[in-house]
mmCIF file of C-alpha atoms in Angstrom:
data_model
loop_
_atom_site.group_PDB
_atom_site.id
_atom_site.type_symbol
_atom_site.label_atom_id
_atom_site.label_comp_id
_atom_site.label_asym_id
_atom_site.label_seq_id
_atom_site.Cartn_x
_atom_site.Cartn_y
_atom_site.Cartn_z
ATOM 1 C CA UNK G 1 4.804 -26.056 15.039
ATOM 2 C CA UNK G 2 2.058 -26.711 18.064
ATOM 3 C CA UNK G 3 -0.990 -28.603 17.046
ATOM 4 C CA UNK G 4 -3.195 -26.351 14.478
ATOM 5 C CA UNK G 5 -6.698 -26.337 13.993
ATOM 6 C CA UNK G 6 -7.688 -23.611 11.878
ATOM 7 C CA UNK G 7 -5.032 -22.071 9.169
ATOM 8 C CA UNK G 8 -6.116 -18.528 7.245
ATOM 9 C CA UNK G 9 -4.394 -18.328 4.186
ATOM 10 C CA UNK G 10 -4.953 -14.744 2.711
ATOM 11 C CA UNK G 11 -4.642 -14.855 -1.175
ATOM 12 C CA UNK G 12 -4.657 -12.293 -3.913
ATOM 13 C CA UNK G 13 -3.696 -14.272 -7.385
ATOM 14 C CA UNK G 14 -0.042 -12.994 -7.171
ATOM 15 C CA UNK G 15 2.789 -15.481 -7.121
ATOM 16 C CA UNK G 16 3.317 -14.774 -3.743
ATOM 17 C CA UNK G 17 0.416 -15.703 -2.674
ATOM 18 C CA UNK G 18 0.686 -19.030 -4.610
ATOM 19 C CA UNK G 19 3.439 -20.076 -2.400
ATOM 20 C CA UNK G 20 1.876 -19.146 1.141
ATOM 21 C CA UNK G 21 -1.476 -21.307 -0.481
ATOM 22 C CA UNK G 22 0.968 -23.942 -1.639
ATOM 23 C CA UNK G 23 2.600 -23.906 1.930
ATOM 24 C CA UNK G 24 -0.484 -23.622 3.999
ATOM 25 C CA UNK G 25 -1.809 -26.888 2.398
ATOM 26 C CA UNK G 26 0.978 -28.474 3.136
ATOM 27 C CA UNK G 27 1.105 -27.697 6.684
ATOM 28 C CA UNK G 28 -3.281 -28.122 7.203
ATOM 29 C CA UNK G 29 -2.273 -31.467 5.929
ATOM 30 C CA UNK G 30 0.928 -32.240 8.346
ATOM 31 C CA UNK G 31 -1.673 -31.088 11.440
ATOM 32 C CA UNK G 32 -4.927 -32.341 10.303
ATOM 33 C CA UNK G 33 -5.921 -28.492 10.636
ATOM 34 C CA UNK G 34 -9.128 -27.020 8.296
ATOM 35 C CA UNK G 35 -7.863 -24.371 5.704
ATOM 36 C CA UNK G 36 -9.267 -20.986 5.279
ATOM 37 C CA UNK G 37 -8.845 -19.469 1.885
ATOM 38 C CA UNK G 38 -9.503 -15.783 1.659
ATOM 39 C CA UNK G 39 -9.430 -13.116 -1.099
ATOM 40 C CA UNK G 40 -10.524 -9.726 -0.460
ATOM 41 C CA UNK G 41 -12.003 -7.519 -2.829
ATOM 42 C CA UNK G 42 -10.825 -4.029 -2.285
ATOM 43 C CA UNK G 43 -13.984 -1.794 -1.877
ATOM 44 C CA UNK G 44 -12.251 1.379 -2.888
ATOM 45 C CA UNK G 45 -11.223 -0.090 -6.409
ATOM 46 C CA UNK G 46 -14.715 -1.065 -6.420
ATOM 47 C CA UNK G 47 -15.741 2.920 -5.347
ATOM 48 C CA UNK G 48 -13.634 4.414 -7.830
ATOM 49 C CA UNK G 49 -14.603 2.243 -11.042
ATOM 50 C CA UNK G 50 -18.464 2.862 -10.027
ATOM 51 C CA UNK G 51 -17.950 6.154 -9.739
ATOM 52 C CA UNK G 52 -16.020 6.604 -12.991
ATOM 53 C CA UNK G 53 -18.525 4.977 -14.824
ATOM 54 C CA UNK G 54 -21.547 6.624 -13.349
ATOM 55 C CA UNK G 55 -23.355 3.800 -11.849
ATOM 56 C CA UNK G 56 -24.394 2.149 -8.563
ATOM 57 C CA UNK G 57 -21.797 0.624 -6.330
ATOM 58 C CA UNK G 58 -23.960 -2.115 -5.702
ATOM 59 C CA UNK G 59 -24.004 -3.193 -8.876
ATOM 60 C CA UNK G 60 -20.145 -3.464 -9.878
ATOM 61 C CA UNK G 61 -19.639 -5.342 -5.682
ATOM 62 C CA UNK G 62 -21.787 -7.753 -6.794
ATOM 63 C CA UNK G 63 -19.864 -8.263 -10.196
ATOM 64 C CA UNK G 64 -16.245 -7.983 -8.824
ATOM 65 C CA UNK G 65 -17.322 -10.354 -5.791
ATOM 66 C CA UNK G 66 -18.990 -12.798 -8.420
ATOM 67 C CA UNK G 67 -16.205 -12.229 -10.831
ATOM 68 C CA UNK G 68 -13.504 -13.047 -8.142
ATOM 69 C CA UNK G 69 -15.127 -15.894 -6.682
ATOM 70 C CA UNK G 70 -15.013 -17.208 -10.045
ATOM 71 C CA UNK G 71 -11.531 -16.421 -10.935
ATOM 72 C CA UNK G 72 -10.466 -17.944 -7.202
ATOM 73 C CA UNK G 73 -11.983 -21.393 -8.112
ATOM 74 C CA UNK G 74 -9.815 -21.649 -11.377
ATOM 75 C CA UNK G 75 -7.074 -20.320 -9.392
ATOM 76 C CA UNK G 76 -7.130 -23.198 -6.496
ATOM 77 C CA UNK G 77 -7.306 -25.737 -9.510
ATOM 78 C CA UNK G 78 -3.790 -25.267 -10.178
ATOM 79 C CA UNK G 79 -2.636 -26.297 -6.983
ATOM 80 C CA UNK G 80 -2.755 -29.051 -4.786
ATOM 81 C CA UNK G 81 -5.968 -29.055 -2.670
ATOM 82 C CA UNK G 82 -6.609 -29.269 1.165
ATOM 83 C CA UNK G 83 -8.325 -32.297 2.350
ATOM 84 C CA UNK G 84 -10.517 -30.098 4.651
ATOM 85 C CA UNK G 85 -10.826 -26.201 3.552
ATOM 86 C CA UNK G 86 -13.782 -23.347 2.950
ATOM 87 C CA UNK G 87 -13.421 -20.360 0.524
ATOM 88 C CA UNK G 88 -14.155 -16.873 1.655
ATOM 89 C CA UNK G 89 -14.781 -13.678 -0.887
ATOM 90 C CA UNK G 90 -14.541 -10.243 0.940
ATOM 91 C CA UNK G 91 -15.666 -7.006 0.142
ATOM 92 C CA UNK G 92 -14.196 -4.154 1.881
ATOM 93 C CA UNK G 93 -10.084 -3.063 2.823
ATOM 94 C CA UNK G 94 -7.903 -6.201 2.529
ATOM 95 C CA UNK G 95 -5.832 -5.552 5.658
ATOM 96 C CA UNK G 96 -8.759 -5.113 7.844
ATOM 97 C CA UNK G 97 -10.583 -7.965 6.392
ATOM 98 C CA UNK G 98 -7.520 -10.381 6.735
ATOM 99 C CA UNK G 99 -7.375 -9.128 10.725
ATOM 100 C CA UNK G 100 -10.876 -9.447 11.115
ATOM 101 C CA UNK G 101 -11.054 -12.970 9.756
ATOM 102 C CA UNK G 102 -8.330 -14.402 12.133
ATOM 103 C CA UNK G 103 -10.197 -12.867 14.551
ATOM 104 C CA UNK G 104 -13.277 -13.905 14.360
ATOM 105 C CA UNK G 105 -12.258 -17.637 12.658
ATOM 106 C CA UNK G 106 -9.837 -17.344 15.675
ATOM 107 C CA UNK G 107 -7.153 -19.135 13.585
ATOM 108 C CA UNK G 108 -3.904 -20.614 15.631
ATOM 109 C CA UNK G 109 -2.143 -19.347 12.277
ATOM 110 C CA UNK G 110 -1.966 -16.900 9.521
ATOM 111 C CA UNK G 111 -0.149 -17.503 6.169
ATOM 112 C CA UNK G 112 0.353 -14.929 3.562
ATOM 113 C CA UNK G 113 2.895 -14.317 0.906
ATOM 114 C CA UNK G 114 5.490 -11.968 1.415
ATOM 115 C CA UNK G 115 5.457 -10.492 -1.624
ATOM 116 C CA UNK G 116 1.903 -9.572 -2.777
ATOM 117 C CA UNK G 117 0.689 -8.540 -6.351
ATOM 118 C CA UNK G 118 3.934 -5.746 -6.242
ATOM 119 C CA UNK G 119 6.881 -8.402 -6.003
ATOM 120 C CA UNK G 120 8.720 -6.619 -3.906
ATOM 121 C CA UNK G 121 12.471 -8.003 -4.487
ATOM 122 C CA UNK G 122 13.929 -7.810 -1.033
ATOM 123 C CA UNK G 123 11.642 -7.046 2.617
ATOM 124 C CA UNK G 124 8.017 -7.432 3.209
ATOM 125 C CA UNK G 125 5.523 -6.380 0.998
ATOM 126 C CA UNK G 126 2.862 -3.580 2.205
ATOM 127 C CA UNK G 127 0.184 -5.771 3.288
ATOM 128 C CA UNK G 128 2.161 -8.496 4.484
ATOM 129 C CA UNK G 129 4.440 -6.450 7.304
ATOM 130 C CA UNK G 130 1.204 -4.745 8.546
ATOM 131 C CA UNK G 131 -0.062 -8.037 8.962
ATOM 132 C CA UNK G 132 2.907 -9.098 10.717
ATOM 133 C CA UNK G 133 3.035 -6.136 13.257
ATOM 134 C CA UNK G 134 -0.893 -5.844 13.529
ATOM 135 C CA UNK G 135 -2.743 -9.642 13.558
ATOM 136 C CA UNK G 136 -3.217 -11.303 17.263
ATOM 137 C CA UNK G 137 -2.313 -14.770 16.106
ATOM 138 C CA UNK G 138 1.334 -15.995 14.831
ATOM 139 C CA UNK G 139 1.830 -15.173 11.345
ATOM 140 C CA UNK G 140 3.787 -16.998 9.028
ATOM 141 C CA UNK G 141 5.451 -14.775 5.669
ATOM 142 C CA UNK G 142 6.469 -16.788 2.621
ATOM 143 C CA UNK G 143 8.941 -16.335 0.650
ATOM 144 C CA UNK G 144 7.998 -16.462 -3.700
ATOM 145 C CA UNK G 145 8.402 -19.949 -4.863
ATOM 146 C CA UNK G 146 9.259 -21.840 -1.662
ATOM 147 C CA UNK G 147 6.069 -24.247 -1.057
ATOM 148 C CA UNK G 148 8.504 -26.775 0.698
ATOM 149 C CA UNK G 149 9.686 -28.312 3.423
ATOM 150 C CA UNK G 150 11.924 -25.795 5.596
ATOM 151 C CA UNK G 151 15.105 -27.389 5.747
ATOM 152 C CA UNK G 152 17.319 -24.695 7.577
ATOM 153 C CA UNK G 153 15.313 -22.775 10.585
ATOM 154 C CA UNK G 154 16.834 -19.762 12.536
ATOM 155 C CA UNK G 155 15.690 -19.260 15.986
ATOM 156 C CA UNK G 156 16.125 -16.078 17.514
ATOM 157 C CA UNK G 157 16.423 -15.622 21.010
ATOM 158 C CA UNK G 158 16.574 -12.780 23.699
ATOM 159 C CA UNK G 159 15.789 -14.666 26.877
ATOM 160 C CA UNK G 160 12.227 -12.845 26.994
ATOM 161 C CA UNK G 161 8.696 -15.072 27.428
ATOM 162 C CA UNK G 162 8.503 -14.338 23.657
ATOM 163 C CA UNK G 163 11.952 -16.799 23.009
ATOM 164 C CA UNK G 164 10.053 -19.289 24.774
ATOM 165 C CA UNK G 165 7.276 -19.669 22.468
ATOM 166 C CA UNK G 166 9.886 -18.946 19.716
ATOM 167 C CA UNK G 167 11.746 -22.492 20.949
ATOM 168 C CA UNK G 168 9.051 -24.586 20.933
ATOM 169 C CA UNK G 169 7.964 -23.443 17.359
ATOM 170 C CA UNK G 170 11.585 -24.158 16.322
ATOM 171 C CA UNK G 171 11.822 -27.438 17.758
ATOM 172 C CA UNK G 172 8.168 -28.198 16.670
ATOM 173 C CA UNK G 173 8.725 -27.452 12.990
ATOM 174 C CA UNK G 174 12.080 -28.954 12.825
ATOM 175 C CA UNK G 175 10.614 -31.766 14.105
ATOM 176 C CA UNK G 176 7.768 -32.063 11.426
ATOM 177 C CA UNK G 177 10.049 -31.015 8.345
ATOM 178 C CA UNK G 178 13.312 -32.451 9.423
ATOM 179 C CA UNK G 179 14.950 -29.483 9.453
ATOM 180 C CA UNK G 180 17.807 -28.390 11.826
ATOM 181 C CA UNK G 181 17.556 -24.859 13.823
ATOM 182 C CA UNK G 182 20.131 -22.192 14.567
ATOM 183 C CA UNK G 183 19.252 -20.817 18.091
ATOM 184 C CA UNK G 184 20.975 -17.687 17.161
ATOM 185 C CA UNK G 185 21.250 -14.590 20.285
ATOM 186 C CA UNK G 186 22.525 -11.246 18.705
ATOM 187 C CA UNK G 187 24.521 -9.530 21.001
ATOM 188 C CA UNK G 188 26.602 -6.207 21.043
ATOM 189 C CA UNK G 189 29.307 -5.471 22.975
ATOM 190 C CA UNK G 190 28.387 -3.375 26.034
ATOM 191 C CA UNK G 191 31.402 -0.532 25.530
ATOM 192 C CA UNK G 192 30.153 0.122 21.786
ATOM 193 C CA UNK G 193 26.174 -0.023 23.542
ATOM 194 C CA UNK G 194 27.003 2.455 25.713
ATOM 195 C CA UNK G 195 26.918 5.891 23.863
ATOM 196 C CA UNK G 196 27.277 8.298 26.816
ATOM 197 C CA UNK G 197 30.086 9.511 28.892
ATOM 198 C CA UNK G 198 30.932 7.105 32.064
ATOM 199 C CA UNK G 199 33.850 7.492 34.408
ATOM 200 C CA UNK G 200 35.591 4.827 32.477
ATOM 201 C CA UNK G 201 35.987 6.464 28.902
ATOM 202 C CA UNK G 202 36.390 9.608 27.662
ATOM 203 C CA UNK G 203 33.180 11.989 26.608
ATOM 204 C CA UNK G 204 34.125 11.830 22.575
ATOM 205 C CA UNK G 205 33.987 7.756 22.469
ATOM 206 C CA UNK G 206 32.617 4.452 23.304
ATOM 207 C CA UNK G 207 33.187 3.539 26.602
ATOM 208 C CA UNK G 208 35.725 1.003 26.811
ATOM 209 C CA UNK G 209 34.473 -0.881 30.301
ATOM 210 C CA UNK G 210 35.728 -4.225 29.868
ATOM 211 C CA UNK G 211 39.108 -6.180 29.307
ATOM 212 C CA UNK G 212 40.192 -8.753 26.670
ATOM 213 C CA UNK G 213 39.450 -11.108 29.817
ATOM 214 C CA UNK G 214 36.297 -9.179 31.014
ATOM 215 C CA UNK G 215 35.040 -9.705 27.326
ATOM 216 C CA UNK G 216 35.686 -13.365 26.919
ATOM 217 C CA UNK G 217 34.479 -13.832 30.470
ATOM 218 C CA UNK G 218 30.805 -12.187 28.695
ATOM 219 C CA UNK G 219 30.741 -14.017 25.997
ATOM 220 C CA UNK G 220 31.011 -17.310 28.040
ATOM 221 C CA UNK G 221 28.373 -16.298 29.909
ATOM 222 C CA UNK G 222 26.366 -15.633 27.244
ATOM 223 C CA UNK G 223 26.911 -19.277 25.709
ATOM 224 C CA UNK G 224 25.968 -20.756 29.338
ATOM 225 C CA UNK G 225 22.721 -18.913 28.893
ATOM 226 C CA UNK G 226 21.777 -19.609 25.658
ATOM 227 C CA UNK G 227 22.566 -23.357 26.285
ATOM 228 C CA UNK G 228 20.402 -23.100 29.072
ATOM 229 C CA UNK G 229 17.717 -21.493 27.811
ATOM 230 C CA UNK G 230 17.459 -23.331 24.781
ATOM 231 C CA UNK G 231 17.125 -26.444 27.062
ATOM 232 C CA UNK G 232 15.343 -29.572 26.286
ATOM 233 C CA UNK G 233 14.133 -28.355 22.781
ATOM 234 C CA UNK G 234 17.674 -29.484 21.217
ATOM 235 C CA UNK G 235 16.845 -32.883 21.956
ATOM 236 C CA UNK G 236 15.680 -35.010 19.128
ATOM 237 C CA UNK G 237 17.006 -32.679 16.570
ATOM 238 C CA UNK G 238 19.741 -31.400 14.623
ATOM 239 C CA UNK G 239 20.699 -27.800 16.051
ATOM 240 C CA UNK G 240 23.559 -25.535 16.976
ATOM 241 C CA UNK G 241 23.261 -22.620 19.248
ATOM 242 C CA UNK G 242 24.941 -19.088 17.793
ATOM 243 C CA UNK G 243 26.178 -16.122 19.538
ATOM 244 C CA UNK G 244 25.763 -13.427 16.098
ATOM 245 C CA UNK G 245 27.749 -9.876 17.458
ATOM 246 C CA UNK G 246 26.169 -7.355 15.467
ATOM 247 C CA UNK G 247 25.250 -3.134 16.211
ATOM 248 C CA UNK G 248 21.586 -4.509 15.161
ATOM 249 C CA UNK G 249 19.330 -7.045 15.862
ATOM 250 C CA UNK G 250 17.679 -6.908 13.232
ATOM 251 C CA UNK G 251 20.742 -7.044 10.725
ATOM 252 C CA UNK G 252 22.850 -9.584 12.895
ATOM 253 C CA UNK G 253 19.791 -11.902 12.251
ATOM 254 C CA UNK G 254 19.551 -11.176 8.666
ATOM 255 C CA UNK G 255 23.086 -11.934 7.607
ATOM 256 C CA UNK G 256 22.930 -14.645 9.648
ATOM 257 C CA UNK G 257 20.278 -16.318 7.901
ATOM 258 C CA UNK G 258 21.620 -15.260 4.303
ATOM 259 C CA UNK G 259 24.938 -16.718 5.172
ATOM 260 C CA UNK G 260 23.179 -20.224 6.380
ATOM 261 C CA UNK G 261 21.367 -20.024 3.773
ATOM 262 C CA UNK G 262 18.266 -20.257 5.878
ATOM 263 C CA UNK G 263 14.749 -20.704 4.423
ATOM 264 C CA UNK G 264 12.898 -19.974 7.010
ATOM 265 C CA UNK G 265 13.404 -17.313 10.326
ATOM 266 C CA UNK G 266 11.172 -17.735 13.894
ATOM 267 C CA UNK G 267 11.132 -14.766 16.245
ATOM 268 C CA UNK G 268 9.181 -13.275 18.717
ATOM 269 C CA UNK G 269 6.646 -9.858 18.470
ATOM 270 C CA UNK G 270 5.079 -8.144 21.075
ATOM 271 C CA UNK G 271 2.372 -10.485 22.495
ATOM 272 C CA UNK G 272 0.998 -8.976 25.826
ATOM 273 C CA UNK G 273 -0.906 -5.754 25.076
ATOM 274 C CA UNK G 274 -4.137 -3.821 25.645
ATOM 275 C CA UNK G 275 -4.053 -2.125 22.407
ATOM 276 C CA UNK G 276 -6.768 -3.839 19.767
ATOM 277 C CA UNK G 277 -4.014 -5.352 17.248
ATOM 278 C CA UNK G 278 -0.726 -6.412 18.491
ATOM 279 C CA UNK G 279 2.861 -4.336 17.793
ATOM 280 C CA UNK G 280 6.370 -5.834 16.625
ATOM 281 C CA UNK G 281 9.340 -4.754 18.703
ATOM 282 C CA UNK G 282 11.988 -2.823 17.240
ATOM 283 C CA UNK G 283 14.394 -6.214 16.220
ATOM 284 C CA UNK G 284 11.319 -7.547 14.331
ATOM 285 C CA UNK G 285 10.502 -3.985 12.193
ATOM 286 C CA UNK G 286 14.230 -3.758 11.048
ATOM 287 C CA UNK G 287 14.140 -7.321 10.084
ATOM 288 C CA UNK G 288 10.546 -6.718 8.077
ATOM 289 C CA UNK G 289 12.819 -4.403 5.412
ATOM 290 C CA UNK G 290 15.543 -7.375 4.508
ATOM 291 C CA UNK G 291 13.715 -10.175 4.841
ATOM 292 C CA UNK G 292 16.259 -12.986 3.220
ATOM 293 C CA UNK G 293 13.548 -15.831 3.479
ATOM 294 C CA UNK G 294 10.659 -16.674 5.560
ATOM 295 C CA UNK G 295 9.329 -15.666 8.293
ATOM 296 C CA UNK G 296 7.122 -16.760 11.262
ATOM 297 C CA UNK G 297 5.918 -14.527 13.988
ATOM 298 C CA UNK G 298 5.209 -15.873 17.103
ATOM 299 C CA UNK G 299 3.454 -13.682 19.785
ATOM 300 C CA UNK G 300 2.101 -14.734 22.864
ATOM 301 C CA UNK G 301 -1.957 -15.215 23.745
ATOM 302 C CA UNK G 302 -3.344 -11.325 23.989
ATOM 303 C CA UNK G 303 -5.155 -10.327 26.966
ATOM 304 C CA UNK G 304 -8.371 -7.693 27.528
ATOM 305 C CA UNK G 305 -8.509 -7.142 23.510
#
């Protein structure tokens, strides 16, 4: 992972967020980075409680934030502490507050649990999925009970500019943690991808464009392209270049990650946009629904925000 100076970790007292916090502490120590710990008191819940008791919102907000501060102090004492850290208790909508803190702090990395209080058995939870979609900075979603170093990384390559950042992050993390990397490109047979009639096929089925020899030539070209794209990033680390055939890029990545028992997937998000927040591509969106391990979403610098 490239040099980090500020890491933001969002916690909600769940098992998932404890793992995220401990992973953030570990990464901060390796980089000598400052750790910003954020807990958000949900203002909507405070408002409902105040209304039900017919008492001023401000009174309940003060009690809730003071209680959260004391609880967070006790909660943090149960895990290793970062060398340099700061704790913030915010009152508001959790998603909005996390996004705004990541932006105002100019965090180099946002860390959160894949599953928060809802403890999703598979895939990403509601808040973590929205963070992956909307945050401007790289985001690491940590699988519950994995605060350790990453040992097997799947780096997803689609030959885009974002994929270059994925390659760099995979190489950096592999050197930092002593991990092995699978540089994976998911591909689909051209005649399966072509669902419309062509001069070479019947209208009722996939277009059988290539002969077996042409199919093999296509695979060889992809293998060469992948090797050249990965380039020097494969040097100095244990790595494998993989062509994974699948009708769905997201499912192909998840399937490969499960087969090799990966503990981290690195994927590129859509990083250059004029939108206020950054959106994901369809592959990352599908991957969020069936994450088998932790996920690092790498995004290019956002312009014109």
